[in-house]
Coordinates of C-alpha atoms in Angstrom, one line a residue:
X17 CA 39.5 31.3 -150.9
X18 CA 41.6 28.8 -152.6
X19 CA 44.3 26.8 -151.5
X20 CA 46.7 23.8 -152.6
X21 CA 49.1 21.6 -151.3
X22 CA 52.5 20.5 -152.3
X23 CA 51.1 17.1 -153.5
X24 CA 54.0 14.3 -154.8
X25 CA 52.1 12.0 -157.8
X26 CA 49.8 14.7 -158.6
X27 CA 49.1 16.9 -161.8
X28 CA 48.4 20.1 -160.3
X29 CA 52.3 20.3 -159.0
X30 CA 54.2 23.7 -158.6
X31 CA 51.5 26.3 -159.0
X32 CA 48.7 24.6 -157.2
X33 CA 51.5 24.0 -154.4
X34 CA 51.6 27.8 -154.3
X35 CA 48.3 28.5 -153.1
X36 CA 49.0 26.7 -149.6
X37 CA 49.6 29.8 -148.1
X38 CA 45.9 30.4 -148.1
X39 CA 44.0 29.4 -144.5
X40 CA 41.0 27.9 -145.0
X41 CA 38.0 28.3 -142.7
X42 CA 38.1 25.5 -140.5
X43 CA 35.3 23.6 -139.2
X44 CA 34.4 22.8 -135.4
X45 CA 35.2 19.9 -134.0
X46 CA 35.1 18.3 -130.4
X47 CA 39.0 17.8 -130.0
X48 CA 38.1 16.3 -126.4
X49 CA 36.5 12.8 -128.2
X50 CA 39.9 12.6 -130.2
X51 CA 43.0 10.6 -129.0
X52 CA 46.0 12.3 -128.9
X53 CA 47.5 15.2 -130.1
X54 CA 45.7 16.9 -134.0
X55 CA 48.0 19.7 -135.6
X56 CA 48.6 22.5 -133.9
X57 CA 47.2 25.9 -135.8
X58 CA 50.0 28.2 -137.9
X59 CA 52.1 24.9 -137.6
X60 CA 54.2 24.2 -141.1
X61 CA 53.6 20.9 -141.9
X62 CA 56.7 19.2 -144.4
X63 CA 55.0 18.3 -147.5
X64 CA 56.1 14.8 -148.5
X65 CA 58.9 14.5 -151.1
X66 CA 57.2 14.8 -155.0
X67 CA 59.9 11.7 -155.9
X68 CA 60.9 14.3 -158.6
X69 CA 65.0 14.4 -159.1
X70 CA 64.3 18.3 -159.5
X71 CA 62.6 18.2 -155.7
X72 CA 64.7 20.1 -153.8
X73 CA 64.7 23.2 -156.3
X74 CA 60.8 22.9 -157.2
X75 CA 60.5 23.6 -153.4
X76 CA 63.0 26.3 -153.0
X77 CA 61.2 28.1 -156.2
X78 CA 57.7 27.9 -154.2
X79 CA 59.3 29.2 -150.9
X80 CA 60.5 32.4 -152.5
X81 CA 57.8 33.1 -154.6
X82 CA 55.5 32.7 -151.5
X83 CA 57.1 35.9 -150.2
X84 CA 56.2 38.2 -153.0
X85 CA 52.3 39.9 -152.0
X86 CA 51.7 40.4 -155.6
X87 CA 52.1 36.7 -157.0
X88 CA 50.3 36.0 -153.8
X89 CA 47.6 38.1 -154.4
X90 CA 47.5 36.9 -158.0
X91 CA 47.0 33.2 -156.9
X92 CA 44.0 34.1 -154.8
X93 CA 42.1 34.8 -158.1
X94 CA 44.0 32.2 -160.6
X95 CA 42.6 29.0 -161.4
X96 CA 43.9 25.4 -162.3
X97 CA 44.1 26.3 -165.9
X98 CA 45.5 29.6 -166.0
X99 CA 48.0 28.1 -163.9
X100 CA 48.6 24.7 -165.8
X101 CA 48.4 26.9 -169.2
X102 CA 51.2 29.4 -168.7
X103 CA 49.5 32.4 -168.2
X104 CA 50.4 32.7 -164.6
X105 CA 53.9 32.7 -165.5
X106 CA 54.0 36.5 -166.8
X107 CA 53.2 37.6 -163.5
X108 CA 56.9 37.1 -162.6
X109 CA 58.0 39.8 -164.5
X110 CA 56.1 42.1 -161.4
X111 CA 57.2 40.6 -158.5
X112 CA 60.2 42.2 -156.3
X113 CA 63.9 42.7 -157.3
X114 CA 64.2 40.8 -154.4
X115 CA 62.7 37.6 -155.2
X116 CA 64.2 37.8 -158.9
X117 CA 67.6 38.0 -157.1
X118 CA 66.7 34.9 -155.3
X119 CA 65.3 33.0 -158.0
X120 CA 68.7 33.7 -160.5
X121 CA 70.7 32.5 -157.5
X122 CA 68.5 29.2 -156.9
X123 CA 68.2 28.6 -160.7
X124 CA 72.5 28.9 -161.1
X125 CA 72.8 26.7 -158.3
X126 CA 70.6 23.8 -159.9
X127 CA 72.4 24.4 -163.3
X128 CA 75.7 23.7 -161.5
X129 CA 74.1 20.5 -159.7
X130 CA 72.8 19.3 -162.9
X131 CA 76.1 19.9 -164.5
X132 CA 77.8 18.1 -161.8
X133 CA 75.6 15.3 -162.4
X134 CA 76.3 14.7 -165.9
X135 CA 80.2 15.3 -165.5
X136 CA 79.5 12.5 -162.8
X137 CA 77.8 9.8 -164.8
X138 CA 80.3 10.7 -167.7
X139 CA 83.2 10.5 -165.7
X140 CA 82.0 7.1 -165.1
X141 CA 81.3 5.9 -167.9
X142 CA 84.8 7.4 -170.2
X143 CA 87.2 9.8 -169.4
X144 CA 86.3 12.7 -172.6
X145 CA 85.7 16.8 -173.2
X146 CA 81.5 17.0 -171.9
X147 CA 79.3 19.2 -173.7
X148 CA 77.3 20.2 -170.5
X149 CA 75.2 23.0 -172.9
X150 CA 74.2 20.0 -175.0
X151 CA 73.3 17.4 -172.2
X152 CA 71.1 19.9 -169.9
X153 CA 68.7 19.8 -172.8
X154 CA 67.6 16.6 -171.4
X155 CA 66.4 18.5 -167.7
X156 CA 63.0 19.8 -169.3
X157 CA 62.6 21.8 -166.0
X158 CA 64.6 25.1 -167.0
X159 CA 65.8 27.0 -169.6
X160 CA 69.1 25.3 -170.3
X161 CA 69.9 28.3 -172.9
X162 CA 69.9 31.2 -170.0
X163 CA 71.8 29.7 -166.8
X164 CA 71.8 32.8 -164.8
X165 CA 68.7 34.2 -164.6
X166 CA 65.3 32.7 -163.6
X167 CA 62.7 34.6 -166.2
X168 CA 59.1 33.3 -166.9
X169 CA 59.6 30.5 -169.4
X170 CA 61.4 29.1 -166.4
X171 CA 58.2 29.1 -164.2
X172 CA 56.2 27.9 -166.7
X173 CA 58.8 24.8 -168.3
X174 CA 58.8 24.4 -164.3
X175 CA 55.0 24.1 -164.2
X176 CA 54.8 22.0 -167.2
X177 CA 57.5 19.7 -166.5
X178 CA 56.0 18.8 -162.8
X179 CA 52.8 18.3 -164.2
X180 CA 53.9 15.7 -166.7
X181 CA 56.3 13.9 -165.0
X182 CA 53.8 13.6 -161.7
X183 CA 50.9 12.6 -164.0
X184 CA 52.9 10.0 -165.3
X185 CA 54.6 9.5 -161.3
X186 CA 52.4 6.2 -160.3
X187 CA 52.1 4.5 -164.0
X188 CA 55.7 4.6 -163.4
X189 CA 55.5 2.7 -160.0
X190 CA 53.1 0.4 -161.4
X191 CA 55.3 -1.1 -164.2
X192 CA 57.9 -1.1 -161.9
X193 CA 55.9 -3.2 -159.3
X194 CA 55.4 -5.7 -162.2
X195 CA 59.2 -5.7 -163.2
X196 CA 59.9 -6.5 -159.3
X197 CA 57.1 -9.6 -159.1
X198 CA 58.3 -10.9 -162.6
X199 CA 61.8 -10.6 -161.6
X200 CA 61.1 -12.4 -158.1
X201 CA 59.3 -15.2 -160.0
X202 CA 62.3 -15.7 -162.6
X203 CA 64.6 -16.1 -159.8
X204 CA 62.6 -18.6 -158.0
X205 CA 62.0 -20.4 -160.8
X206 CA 66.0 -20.6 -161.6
X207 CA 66.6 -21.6 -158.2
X208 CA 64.3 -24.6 -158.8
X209 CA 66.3 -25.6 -161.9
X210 CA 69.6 -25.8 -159.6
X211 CA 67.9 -28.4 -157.2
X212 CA 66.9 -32.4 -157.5
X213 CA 63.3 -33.3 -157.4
X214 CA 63.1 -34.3 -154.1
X215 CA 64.5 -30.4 -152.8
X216 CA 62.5 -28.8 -155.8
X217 CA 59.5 -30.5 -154.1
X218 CA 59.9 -29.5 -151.0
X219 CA 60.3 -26.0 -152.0
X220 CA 57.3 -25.3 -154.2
X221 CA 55.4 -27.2 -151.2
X222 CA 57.2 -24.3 -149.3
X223 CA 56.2 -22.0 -151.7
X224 CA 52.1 -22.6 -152.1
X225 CA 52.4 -22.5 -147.9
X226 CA 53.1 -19.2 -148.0
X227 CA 50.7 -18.2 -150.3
X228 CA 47.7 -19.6 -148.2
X229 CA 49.5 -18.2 -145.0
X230 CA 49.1 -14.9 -146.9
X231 CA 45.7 -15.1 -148.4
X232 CA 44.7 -15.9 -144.9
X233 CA 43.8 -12.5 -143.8
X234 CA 40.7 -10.8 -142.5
X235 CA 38.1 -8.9 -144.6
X236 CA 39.6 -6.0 -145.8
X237 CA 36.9 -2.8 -146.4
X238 CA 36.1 -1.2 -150.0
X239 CA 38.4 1.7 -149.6
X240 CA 36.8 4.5 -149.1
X241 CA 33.5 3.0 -148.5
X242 CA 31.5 3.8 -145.3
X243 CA 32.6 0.6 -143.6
X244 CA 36.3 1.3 -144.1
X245 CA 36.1 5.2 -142.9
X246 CA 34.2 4.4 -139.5
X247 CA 37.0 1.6 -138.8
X248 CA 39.5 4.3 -139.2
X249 CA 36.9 6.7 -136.8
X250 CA 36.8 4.0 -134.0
X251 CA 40.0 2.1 -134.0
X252 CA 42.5 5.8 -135.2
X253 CA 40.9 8.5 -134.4
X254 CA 39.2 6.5 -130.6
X255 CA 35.3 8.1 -131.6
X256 CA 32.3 6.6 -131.1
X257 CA 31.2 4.2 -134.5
X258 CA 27.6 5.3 -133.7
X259 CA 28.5 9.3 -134.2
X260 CA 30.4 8.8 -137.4
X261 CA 30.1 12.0 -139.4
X262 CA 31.4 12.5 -142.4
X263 CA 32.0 16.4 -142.4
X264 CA 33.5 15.8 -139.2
X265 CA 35.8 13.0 -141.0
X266 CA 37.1 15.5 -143.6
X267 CA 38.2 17.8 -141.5
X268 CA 39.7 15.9 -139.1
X269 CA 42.1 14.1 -141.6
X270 CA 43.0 17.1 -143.1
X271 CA 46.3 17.1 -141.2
X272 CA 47.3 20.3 -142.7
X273 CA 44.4 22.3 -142.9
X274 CA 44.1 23.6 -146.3
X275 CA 40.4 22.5 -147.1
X276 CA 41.5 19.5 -149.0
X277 CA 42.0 15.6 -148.9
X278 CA 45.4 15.6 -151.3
X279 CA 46.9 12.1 -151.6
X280 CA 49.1 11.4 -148.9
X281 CA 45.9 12.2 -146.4
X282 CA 44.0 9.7 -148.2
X283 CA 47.0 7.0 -148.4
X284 CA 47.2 7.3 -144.4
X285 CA 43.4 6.1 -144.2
X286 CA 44.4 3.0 -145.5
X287 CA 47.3 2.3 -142.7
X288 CA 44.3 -0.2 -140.7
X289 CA 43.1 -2.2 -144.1
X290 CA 46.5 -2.7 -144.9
X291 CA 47.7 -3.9 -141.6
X292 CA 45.3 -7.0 -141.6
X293 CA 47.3 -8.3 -144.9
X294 CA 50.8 -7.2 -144.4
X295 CA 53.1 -7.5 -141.3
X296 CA 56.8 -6.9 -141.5
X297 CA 57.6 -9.8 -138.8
X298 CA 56.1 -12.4 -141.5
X299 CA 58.3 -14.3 -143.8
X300 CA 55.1 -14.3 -146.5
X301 CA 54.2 -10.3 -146.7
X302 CA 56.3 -8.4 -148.9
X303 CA 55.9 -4.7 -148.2
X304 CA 57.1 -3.9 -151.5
X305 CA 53.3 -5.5 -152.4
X306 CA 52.6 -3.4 -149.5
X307 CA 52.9 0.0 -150.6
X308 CA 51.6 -0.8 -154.3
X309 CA 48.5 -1.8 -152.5
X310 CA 48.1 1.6 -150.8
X311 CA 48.7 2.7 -154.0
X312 CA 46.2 1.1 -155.6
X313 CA 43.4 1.9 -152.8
X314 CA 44.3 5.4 -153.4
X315 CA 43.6 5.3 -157.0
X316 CA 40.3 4.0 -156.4
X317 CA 39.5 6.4 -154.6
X318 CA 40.4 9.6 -156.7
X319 CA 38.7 8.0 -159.6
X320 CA 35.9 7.5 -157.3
X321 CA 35.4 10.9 -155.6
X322 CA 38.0 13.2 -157.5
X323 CA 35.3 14.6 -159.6
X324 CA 37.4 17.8 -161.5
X325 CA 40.2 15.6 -161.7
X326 CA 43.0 17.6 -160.1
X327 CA 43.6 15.0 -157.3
X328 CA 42.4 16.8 -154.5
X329 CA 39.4 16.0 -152.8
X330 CA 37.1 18.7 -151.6
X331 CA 34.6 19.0 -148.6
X332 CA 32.4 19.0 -151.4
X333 CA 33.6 15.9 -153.3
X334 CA 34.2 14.3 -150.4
X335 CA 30.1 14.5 -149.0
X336 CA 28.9 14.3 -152.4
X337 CA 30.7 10.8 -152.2
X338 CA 29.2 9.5 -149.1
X339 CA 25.4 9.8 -150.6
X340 CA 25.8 7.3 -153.9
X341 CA 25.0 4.0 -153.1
X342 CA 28.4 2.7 -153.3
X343 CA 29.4 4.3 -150.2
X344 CA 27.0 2.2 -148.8
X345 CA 26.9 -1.4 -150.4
X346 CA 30.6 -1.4 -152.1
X347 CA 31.9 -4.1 -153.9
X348 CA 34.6 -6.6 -152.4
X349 CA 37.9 -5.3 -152.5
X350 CA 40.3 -7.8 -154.3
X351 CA 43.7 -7.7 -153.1
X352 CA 46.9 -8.1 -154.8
X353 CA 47.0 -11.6 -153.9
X354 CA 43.6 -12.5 -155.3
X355 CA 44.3 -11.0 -158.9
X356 CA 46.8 -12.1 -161.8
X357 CA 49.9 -10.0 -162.3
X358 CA 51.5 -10.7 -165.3
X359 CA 50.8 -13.6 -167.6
X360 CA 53.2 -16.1 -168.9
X361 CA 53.4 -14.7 -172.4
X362 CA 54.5 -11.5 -170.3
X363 CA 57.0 -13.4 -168.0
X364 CA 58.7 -15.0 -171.4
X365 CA 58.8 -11.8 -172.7
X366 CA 60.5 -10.4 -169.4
X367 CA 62.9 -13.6 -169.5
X368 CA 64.2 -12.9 -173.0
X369 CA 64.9 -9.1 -172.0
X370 CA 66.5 -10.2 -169.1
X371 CA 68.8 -13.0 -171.1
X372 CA 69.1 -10.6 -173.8
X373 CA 70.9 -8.1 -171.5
X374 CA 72.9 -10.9 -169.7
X375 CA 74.6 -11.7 -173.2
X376 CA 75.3 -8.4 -173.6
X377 CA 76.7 -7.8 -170.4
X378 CA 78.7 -11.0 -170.8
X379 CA 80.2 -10.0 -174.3
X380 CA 81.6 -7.0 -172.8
X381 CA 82.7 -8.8 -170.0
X382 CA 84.3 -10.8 -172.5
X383 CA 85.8 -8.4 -174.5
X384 CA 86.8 -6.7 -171.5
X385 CA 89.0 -9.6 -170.8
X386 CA 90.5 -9.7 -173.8
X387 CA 91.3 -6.6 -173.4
X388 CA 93.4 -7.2 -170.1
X389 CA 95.5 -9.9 -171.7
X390 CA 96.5 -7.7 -174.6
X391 CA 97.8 -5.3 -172.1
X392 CA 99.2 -8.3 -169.8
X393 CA 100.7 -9.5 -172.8
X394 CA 102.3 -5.8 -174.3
X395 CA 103.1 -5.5 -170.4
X396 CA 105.2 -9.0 -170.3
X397 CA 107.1 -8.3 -173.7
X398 CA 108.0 -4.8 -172.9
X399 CA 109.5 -6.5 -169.3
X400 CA 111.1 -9.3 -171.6
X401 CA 112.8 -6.6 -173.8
X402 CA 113.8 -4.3 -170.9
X403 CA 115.7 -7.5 -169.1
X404 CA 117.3 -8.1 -172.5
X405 CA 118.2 -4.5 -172.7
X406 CA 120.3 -4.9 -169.1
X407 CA 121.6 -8.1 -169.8
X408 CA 123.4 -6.6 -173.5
X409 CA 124.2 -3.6 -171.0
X410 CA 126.2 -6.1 -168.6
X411 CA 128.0 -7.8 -170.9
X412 CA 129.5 -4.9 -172.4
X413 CA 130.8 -3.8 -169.5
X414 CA 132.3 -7.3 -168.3
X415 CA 134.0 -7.1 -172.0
X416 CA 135.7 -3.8 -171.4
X417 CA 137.1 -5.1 -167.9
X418 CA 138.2 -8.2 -169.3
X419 CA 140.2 -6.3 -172.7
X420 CA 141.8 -3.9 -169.4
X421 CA 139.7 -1.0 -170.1
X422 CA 138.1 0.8 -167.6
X423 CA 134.2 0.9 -167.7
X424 CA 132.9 4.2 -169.2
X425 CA 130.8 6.5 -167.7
X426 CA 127.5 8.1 -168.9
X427 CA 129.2 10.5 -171.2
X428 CA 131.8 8.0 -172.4
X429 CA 134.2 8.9 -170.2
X430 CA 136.7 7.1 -168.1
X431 CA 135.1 6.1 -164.7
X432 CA 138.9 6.6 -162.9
X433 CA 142.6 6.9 -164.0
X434 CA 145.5 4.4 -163.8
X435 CA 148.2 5.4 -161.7
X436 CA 150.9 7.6 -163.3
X437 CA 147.9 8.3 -166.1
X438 CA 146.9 11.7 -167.0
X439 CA 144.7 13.1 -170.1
X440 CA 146.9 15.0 -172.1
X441 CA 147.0 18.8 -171.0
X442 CA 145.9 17.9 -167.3
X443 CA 149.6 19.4 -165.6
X444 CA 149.7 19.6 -162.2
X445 CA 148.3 23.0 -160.5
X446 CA 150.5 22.0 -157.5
X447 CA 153.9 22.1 -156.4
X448 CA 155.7 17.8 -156.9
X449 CA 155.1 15.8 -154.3
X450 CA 151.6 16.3 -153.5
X451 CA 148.6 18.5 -154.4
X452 CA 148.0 20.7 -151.2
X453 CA 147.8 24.6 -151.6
X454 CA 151.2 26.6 -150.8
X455 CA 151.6 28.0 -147.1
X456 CA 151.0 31.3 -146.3
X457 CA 154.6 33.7 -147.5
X458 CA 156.1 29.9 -148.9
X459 CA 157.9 31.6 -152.3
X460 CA 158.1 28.3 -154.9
X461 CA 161.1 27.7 -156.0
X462 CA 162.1 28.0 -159.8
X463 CA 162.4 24.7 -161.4
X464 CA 165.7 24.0 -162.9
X465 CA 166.5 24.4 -166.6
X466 CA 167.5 21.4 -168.3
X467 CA 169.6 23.4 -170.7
X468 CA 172.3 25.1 -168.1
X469 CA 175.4 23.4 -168.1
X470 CA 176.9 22.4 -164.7
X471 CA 181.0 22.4 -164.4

């Protein structure tokens, strides 16, 4: 019976993660020789993240589809290629209303997160409309056309976008690697140009220290080699060196039980080799190096013993391994430190890419300037023109007080009324003498005529 692991860096990706809910038959062992505690049967063990930005939903996808007995009954029988090819794919149109539900929610939700992502970056970068139909063509992971519902091309652009991005997954980290060491060397070298002779001697004598201090490590075993697997027996797993066996190796180191040596079980073996030329306490090792070291070891070894290329190692592979004569009588193992990284024509080339993007960086920073003192300088003249504004505003009013007019109010009208001054039409509502209501039964009396004769 067949069964894969979820395996970041590695080809076989989504489908061949499917098949780890298959057991495999597992093989005696005397747990009373081994130190500590091993798994513990029917135990989930977390599969390391893939380093895919899609992670998180290429996990939730397997989980669900896990629970549907046809698709599991139809990975039982499916091999690598029907898987990698598509053809596996068209068994989603049979599995559970259930599970479709599910996967139409999960697939929605990752639209949205990709959406949110884009408005994000955009948002960042200007403040325009976003086309989010357009930009999720770049996510080759779903079918950007249908957002709400998770049909087969989804599984299979799923399959085929895991695959290519994890086959490509660790040439990815090794040009990055070289990036880093190029970039550390540039910067040491440009800290040598700031100094005098007598500092920038000092410094490179610093400097060639630290590289001997490094070099100066013990052996370190042929990964993979027969040497290098019964350190890891005796000094890891606390087994007598003299009873090394290599079936009992395999199965022993693989933690999760599924029959297969995927590439985070191998990368652990090489936790003791590494430890001999890295220590975090010491100024010298970089652990950056580090982990492209394990890298590298772990390479090796695939192309050593990975003989159907799906980077998984088998029982089979693996014993088939230990009988060729390299097993035995490996060749030295060179070490980062021992071999060239980049050449000079490479580092100039680097250099010019980095200077390159520094003058670019710098002309916008440039024009971005320019930018601010045109709006400073719009800023200061529209504050000159405003205090002009109040001073004009100022003097018209000290004009009109000075000529004995009162100062007008918003609508042009007078701000308050001379004594004795009233707008033409404005009589009097109340009786001479004062503008207070009459009292309650007071009877007004009738203003005299001007016209009546008195004797």
């Amino acid at each position: 019976m067949k069964r894969l692991s979820v395996l970041p860096q590695q080809c076989i990706l989504l489908m061949t993660c499917l098949l780890m809910a298959l057991e495999a038959v597992p093989i005696d062992i005397d747990k009373t020789k081994v130190k500590g505690e091993g798994h513990v049967e029917g135990e989930k063990v977390e599969s390391p993240d893939t380093g895919l930005y899609y992670d998180e939903y290429l996990r939730q996808v397997i989980d669900v589809l896990e629970t549907d007995k046809h698709f599991r009954e139809k990975l039982q029988t499916a091999d690598i290629e029907e898987i990698k090819s598509g053809k596996l794919s068209r068994e989603l149109d049979l599995v559970s209303h259930h599970v479709r539900t599910r996967l139409d929610e999960l697939k929605r939700q990752e639209v949205a997160r990709l959406r949110m992502l884009i408005k994000a970056k955009m948002d960042s970068v200007q403040d325009t409309g976003i086309d989010h139909q357009a930009l999720l063509k770049q996510f080759e992971h779903l079918n950007h056309q249908n957002p709400d519902t998770f049909e087969p091309k989804d599984l299979d652009m799923l399959i085929k976008a895991a695959t290519s991005d994890l086959e490509n997954y660790d040439k990815t980290r090794h040009e990055e690697f070289k990036k880093y060491e190029m970039m550390k060397e540039h910067e040491r070298r440009e800290y040598l140009k700031t100094l005098d002779e007598e500092k920038r001697q000092r410094e490179e004598s610093k400097f060639e220290e630290m590289k001997k201090k490094h070099g100066d490590h013990p052996k370190v075993h042929h990964p993979g080699s027969k040497d290098q697997l019964k350190e890891v027996w005796e000094e890891a797993d606390g087994l007598d060196p003299n009873e090394f066996d290599p079936k009992t190796f395999f199965k022993l180191h693989d933690v999760n039980n599924d029959g297969f040596l995927d590439e985070q079980e191998l990368e652990a073996l090489f936790t003791k080799e590494l430890e001999k030329v890295y220590d975090p306490k010491n100024e010298e090792d970089d652990m950056v190096e580090m982990e492209e070291e394990r890298l590298r070891m772990r390479e090796h070894v695939m192309n050593e013993v990975d003989i159907n290329k799906d980077r998984l190692v088998t029982l089979e592979e693996f014993l088939r391994a230990t009988e060729k004569k390299e097993f035995l009588e490996p060749d030295s193992w060179e070490t980062l430190d021992q071999q060239q990284l980049f050449t000079e024509e490479e580092l100039k080339e680097f250099e010019s890419h980095i200077s390159q993007q520094e003058d670019e960086l710098r002309k916008k920073a440039e024009d971005l300037q320019k930018q601010k003192e045109e709006l400073q300088r719009q800023h200061d003249q529209l504050q000159a023109q405003k205090q002009e504004l109040q001073q004009v505003v100022k003097q018209m009013e000290q004009k009109k007080l000075q000529q004995g007019n009162p100062p007008a109010g918003p609508a042009g009208e007078l701000k308050f009324q001379p004594p004795g001054e009233h707008k033409v039409g404005d009589a009097p509502k109340h009786p001479a003498g004062g503008d207070q209501p009459l009292p309650p039964g007071h009877v007004q009396e009738p203003a005299a005529r001007t016209d009546q004769v008195h004797p």
